[in-house]
Short mmCIF file of N, CA and C in Angstrom, two decimals:
data_model
loop_
_atom_site.label_atom_id
_atom_site.label_comp_id
_atom_site.label_asym_id
_atom_site.label_seq_id
_atom_site.Cartn_x
_atom_site.Cartn_y
_atom_site.Cartn_z
N SER A 1 -221.65 -193.67 115.34
CA SER A 1 -222.05 -194.26 114.07
C SER A 1 -220.95 -194.14 113.03
N GLN A 2 -220.24 -193.00 113.02
CA GLN A 2 -219.16 -192.85 112.05
C GLN A 2 -218.08 -193.89 112.29
N GLU A 3 -217.78 -194.17 113.55
CA GLU A 3 -216.76 -195.17 113.86
C GLU A 3 -217.17 -196.55 113.37
N ALA A 4 -218.46 -196.80 113.28
CA ALA A 4 -218.96 -198.09 112.80
C ALA A 4 -219.04 -198.13 111.28
N GLY A 5 -218.68 -197.01 110.62
CA GLY A 5 -218.67 -196.98 109.16
C GLY A 5 -219.90 -196.36 108.53
N ALA A 6 -220.79 -195.80 109.32
CA ALA A 6 -221.98 -195.16 108.76
C ALA A 6 -221.55 -193.92 107.98
N GLU A 7 -222.20 -193.69 106.85
CA GLU A 7 -221.88 -192.54 106.02
C GLU A 7 -223.03 -191.54 106.09
N PHE A 8 -222.73 -190.34 106.52
CA PHE A 8 -223.73 -189.28 106.58
C PHE A 8 -223.03 -187.93 106.57
N PHE A 9 -223.79 -186.90 106.29
CA PHE A 9 -223.28 -185.53 106.24
C PHE A 9 -223.85 -184.80 107.45
N THR A 10 -222.98 -184.29 108.30
CA THR A 10 -223.42 -183.61 109.51
C THR A 10 -223.46 -182.12 109.23
N LEU A 11 -224.64 -181.53 109.31
CA LEU A 11 -224.86 -180.13 108.97
C LEU A 11 -225.24 -179.35 110.22
N ASP A 12 -224.35 -178.46 110.63
CA ASP A 12 -224.56 -177.62 111.81
C ASP A 12 -225.19 -176.30 111.34
N LEU A 13 -226.39 -176.02 111.81
CA LEU A 13 -227.18 -174.87 111.37
C LEU A 13 -227.01 -173.64 112.25
N ARG A 14 -226.13 -173.70 113.21
CA ARG A 14 -225.93 -172.56 114.12
C ARG A 14 -225.14 -171.45 113.43
N PRO A 15 -225.20 -170.23 113.97
CA PRO A 15 -224.39 -169.14 113.43
C PRO A 15 -222.91 -169.50 113.42
N LEU A 16 -222.17 -168.95 112.46
CA LEU A 16 -220.76 -169.28 112.28
C LEU A 16 -219.96 -169.12 113.56
N GLN A 17 -220.16 -168.05 114.30
CA GLN A 17 -219.39 -167.83 115.53
C GLN A 17 -219.63 -168.95 116.54
N ASP A 18 -220.86 -169.42 116.67
CA ASP A 18 -221.15 -170.52 117.59
C ASP A 18 -220.43 -171.79 117.13
N TRP A 19 -220.46 -172.05 115.82
CA TRP A 19 -219.78 -173.22 115.26
C TRP A 19 -218.28 -173.14 115.51
N GLN A 20 -217.69 -171.95 115.31
CA GLN A 20 -216.25 -171.77 115.53
C GLN A 20 -215.87 -172.00 116.98
N ASN A 21 -216.76 -171.66 117.90
CA ASN A 21 -216.49 -171.82 119.33
C ASN A 21 -216.56 -173.27 119.80
N GLY A 22 -217.15 -174.14 119.00
CA GLY A 22 -217.19 -175.55 119.35
C GLY A 22 -218.23 -176.29 118.54
N HIS A 23 -217.79 -177.33 117.82
CA HIS A 23 -218.70 -178.11 117.00
C HIS A 23 -218.29 -179.58 117.00
N ILE A 24 -219.18 -180.40 116.56
CA ILE A 24 -218.93 -181.84 116.44
C ILE A 24 -217.91 -182.07 115.33
N ASN A 25 -217.02 -183.02 115.56
CA ASN A 25 -215.99 -183.36 114.58
C ASN A 25 -216.62 -183.62 113.21
N LYS A 26 -216.07 -183.00 112.19
CA LYS A 26 -216.49 -183.14 110.79
C LYS A 26 -217.83 -182.51 110.46
N ALA A 27 -218.40 -181.73 111.38
CA ALA A 27 -219.66 -181.04 111.09
C ALA A 27 -219.39 -179.87 110.15
N TYR A 28 -220.25 -179.72 109.17
CA TYR A 28 -220.16 -178.64 108.18
C TYR A 28 -221.14 -177.55 108.60
N ASN A 29 -220.73 -176.31 108.51
CA ASN A 29 -221.57 -175.21 108.98
C ASN A 29 -222.23 -174.46 107.83
N ILE A 30 -223.55 -174.41 107.88
CA ILE A 30 -224.34 -173.48 107.07
C ILE A 30 -225.40 -172.94 108.02
N PRO A 31 -225.27 -171.67 108.43
CA PRO A 31 -226.29 -171.10 109.32
C PRO A 31 -227.68 -171.22 108.71
N LEU A 32 -228.67 -171.47 109.54
CA LEU A 32 -230.04 -171.71 109.09
C LEU A 32 -230.52 -170.65 108.11
N LEU A 33 -230.21 -169.39 108.37
CA LEU A 33 -230.69 -168.31 107.51
C LEU A 33 -230.05 -168.34 106.13
N GLN A 34 -228.96 -169.08 105.96
CA GLN A 34 -228.28 -169.17 104.67
C GLN A 34 -228.55 -170.51 103.97
N LEU A 35 -229.29 -171.39 104.61
CA LEU A 35 -229.46 -172.76 104.11
C LEU A 35 -230.06 -172.79 102.71
N LYS A 36 -231.13 -172.07 102.48
CA LYS A 36 -231.81 -172.11 101.18
C LYS A 36 -230.86 -171.69 100.06
N LYS A 37 -230.06 -170.68 100.31
CA LYS A 37 -229.14 -170.15 99.30
C LYS A 37 -227.97 -171.09 99.03
N ARG A 38 -227.49 -171.77 100.03
CA ARG A 38 -226.27 -172.58 99.92
C ARG A 38 -226.52 -174.07 99.77
N LEU A 39 -227.75 -174.51 99.95
CA LEU A 39 -228.09 -175.93 99.97
C LEU A 39 -227.65 -176.68 98.71
N GLN A 40 -228.03 -176.20 97.55
CA GLN A 40 -227.77 -176.91 96.30
C GLN A 40 -226.29 -177.16 96.04
N LEU A 41 -225.44 -176.19 96.35
CA LEU A 41 -224.02 -176.29 96.01
C LEU A 41 -223.17 -176.94 97.09
N GLU A 42 -223.61 -176.94 98.33
CA GLU A 42 -222.74 -177.35 99.41
C GLU A 42 -223.15 -178.62 100.15
N VAL A 43 -224.34 -179.09 99.94
CA VAL A 43 -224.82 -180.26 100.67
C VAL A 43 -224.99 -181.43 99.71
N PRO A 44 -224.37 -182.59 100.01
CA PRO A 44 -224.52 -183.75 99.13
C PRO A 44 -225.99 -184.16 98.99
N HIS A 45 -226.37 -184.57 97.78
CA HIS A 45 -227.78 -184.85 97.50
C HIS A 45 -228.25 -186.23 97.90
N PHE A 46 -227.37 -187.21 97.91
CA PHE A 46 -227.82 -188.58 98.17
C PHE A 46 -227.19 -189.19 99.41
N THR A 47 -226.79 -188.35 100.32
CA THR A 47 -226.18 -188.80 101.57
C THR A 47 -227.12 -188.44 102.71
N PRO A 48 -227.35 -189.35 103.64
CA PRO A 48 -228.19 -189.00 104.79
C PRO A 48 -227.64 -187.76 105.51
N LEU A 49 -228.55 -186.91 105.97
CA LEU A 49 -228.17 -185.67 106.66
C LEU A 49 -228.50 -185.75 108.14
N VAL A 50 -227.54 -185.35 108.96
CA VAL A 50 -227.77 -185.15 110.39
C VAL A 50 -227.79 -183.65 110.60
N LEU A 51 -228.91 -183.13 111.06
CA LEU A 51 -229.09 -181.69 111.26
C LEU A 51 -228.87 -181.35 112.73
N ILE A 52 -228.10 -180.28 112.95
CA ILE A 52 -227.75 -179.87 114.31
C ILE A 52 -228.08 -178.40 114.49
N SER A 53 -228.65 -178.07 115.63
CA SER A 53 -228.85 -176.67 116.02
C SER A 53 -228.56 -176.57 117.52
N GLU A 54 -228.76 -175.39 118.08
CA GLU A 54 -228.43 -175.19 119.49
C GLU A 54 -229.23 -176.10 120.40
N ASP A 55 -230.56 -176.11 120.21
CA ASP A 55 -231.41 -176.93 121.09
C ASP A 55 -232.29 -177.93 120.32
N GLY A 56 -232.10 -178.01 119.02
CA GLY A 56 -232.88 -178.93 118.19
C GLY A 56 -234.03 -178.27 117.45
N THR A 57 -234.48 -177.11 117.90
CA THR A 57 -235.63 -176.44 117.30
C THR A 57 -235.38 -176.06 115.84
N ASP A 58 -234.27 -175.41 115.56
CA ASP A 58 -233.96 -175.01 114.18
C ASP A 58 -233.72 -176.24 113.30
N ALA A 59 -233.16 -177.28 113.86
CA ALA A 59 -232.94 -178.50 113.09
C ALA A 59 -234.28 -179.12 112.67
N TYR A 60 -235.25 -179.11 113.56
CA TYR A 60 -236.58 -179.63 113.21
C TYR A 60 -237.22 -178.77 112.11
N ALA A 61 -237.08 -177.45 112.21
CA ALA A 61 -237.63 -176.55 111.19
C ALA A 61 -236.97 -176.81 109.84
N ALA A 62 -235.66 -176.97 109.84
CA ALA A 62 -234.94 -177.24 108.59
C ALA A 62 -235.36 -178.60 108.02
N ALA A 63 -235.53 -179.59 108.88
CA ALA A 63 -235.95 -180.92 108.41
C ALA A 63 -237.32 -180.86 107.73
N CYS A 64 -238.21 -180.07 108.28
CA CYS A 64 -239.54 -179.92 107.66
C CYS A 64 -239.42 -179.30 106.27
N LYS A 65 -238.60 -178.26 106.16
CA LYS A 65 -238.41 -177.60 104.86
C LYS A 65 -237.74 -178.54 103.86
N LEU A 66 -236.72 -179.25 104.30
CA LEU A 66 -236.01 -180.16 103.40
C LEU A 66 -236.90 -181.33 102.98
N SER A 67 -237.70 -181.81 103.90
CA SER A 67 -238.63 -182.90 103.58
C SER A 67 -239.64 -182.45 102.54
N ALA A 68 -240.12 -181.23 102.66
CA ALA A 68 -241.06 -180.68 101.68
C ALA A 68 -240.43 -180.55 100.31
N LEU A 69 -239.11 -180.41 100.26
CA LEU A 69 -238.39 -180.31 98.99
C LEU A 69 -238.04 -181.70 98.44
N GLY A 70 -238.42 -182.74 99.16
CA GLY A 70 -238.20 -184.09 98.68
C GLY A 70 -237.05 -184.83 99.33
N ALA A 71 -236.39 -184.22 100.28
CA ALA A 71 -235.27 -184.88 100.95
C ALA A 71 -235.80 -186.00 101.86
N SER A 72 -235.03 -187.06 101.90
CA SER A 72 -235.35 -188.14 102.83
C SER A 72 -234.06 -188.45 103.59
N SER A 73 -234.06 -189.41 104.44
CA SER A 73 -232.88 -189.74 105.25
C SER A 73 -232.38 -188.53 106.03
N LEU A 74 -233.30 -187.90 106.73
CA LEU A 74 -232.97 -186.74 107.58
C LEU A 74 -233.00 -187.17 109.03
N TYR A 75 -231.99 -186.77 109.76
CA TYR A 75 -231.89 -187.08 111.18
C TYR A 75 -231.60 -185.80 111.94
N ILE A 76 -232.05 -185.73 113.16
CA ILE A 76 -231.87 -184.54 113.98
C ILE A 76 -231.15 -184.94 115.26
N LEU A 77 -230.14 -184.15 115.63
CA LEU A 77 -229.46 -184.38 116.90
C LEU A 77 -230.43 -183.93 118.00
N ASP A 78 -231.06 -184.89 118.63
CA ASP A 78 -232.07 -184.61 119.64
C ASP A 78 -231.47 -183.80 120.79
N GLY A 79 -232.06 -182.67 121.09
CA GLY A 79 -231.57 -181.81 122.16
C GLY A 79 -230.49 -180.84 121.71
N GLY A 80 -229.99 -181.03 120.50
CA GLY A 80 -229.00 -180.12 119.94
C GLY A 80 -227.68 -180.10 120.69
N MET A 81 -226.93 -179.06 120.43
CA MET A 81 -225.61 -178.93 121.03
C MET A 81 -225.66 -178.74 122.55
N ARG A 82 -226.78 -178.26 123.04
CA ARG A 82 -226.91 -178.08 124.50
C ARG A 82 -226.73 -179.40 125.25
N LEU A 83 -227.11 -180.50 124.62
CA LEU A 83 -227.04 -181.79 125.29
C LEU A 83 -225.89 -182.67 124.80
N TRP A 84 -225.03 -182.15 123.90
CA TRP A 84 -223.92 -182.93 123.37
C TRP A 84 -222.87 -183.11 124.46
N PRO A 85 -222.61 -184.36 124.90
CA PRO A 85 -221.73 -184.58 126.04
C PRO A 85 -220.25 -184.81 125.68
N TYR A 86 -219.92 -184.84 124.40
CA TYR A 86 -218.57 -185.22 124.00
C TYR A 86 -217.71 -184.00 123.64
N ALA A 87 -216.44 -184.25 123.42
CA ALA A 87 -215.50 -183.19 123.09
C ALA A 87 -215.90 -182.48 121.79
N LEU A 88 -215.55 -181.22 121.69
CA LEU A 88 -215.86 -180.41 120.52
C LEU A 88 -214.59 -179.98 119.81
N GLU A 89 -214.71 -179.78 118.52
CA GLU A 89 -213.64 -179.21 117.70
C GLU A 89 -213.80 -177.69 117.74
N LYS A 90 -212.70 -176.97 117.58
CA LYS A 90 -212.76 -175.50 117.52
C LYS A 90 -212.05 -175.03 116.28
N GLU A 91 -212.52 -173.93 115.72
CA GLU A 91 -211.93 -173.34 114.52
C GLU A 91 -211.49 -171.92 114.83
N ASN A 92 -210.44 -171.50 114.20
CA ASN A 92 -210.02 -170.10 114.27
C ASN A 92 -210.52 -169.41 113.04
N GLY A 93 -210.92 -168.20 113.16
CA GLY A 93 -211.35 -167.53 111.95
C GLY A 93 -212.28 -166.46 112.21
#
């Protein structure tokens, strides 16, 4: 979708170490347990969000919470990173 020009913010909810070991290109990491604290300052307000977790479970939980706060345009990577078949980016740190 990004290659076709779609604009969205990819939010990876996994722990930092998991994200560093391999994540989707341009995915931003905020571990689920830190989401409430970091949401306002780090996540764009009017951009569609793609939520990612290890198997999709945490992404669904986060989507429910965000929806209750009034967020719309929420998408979940179905199956999470376990089913992601493409190359991953790695970070040192």
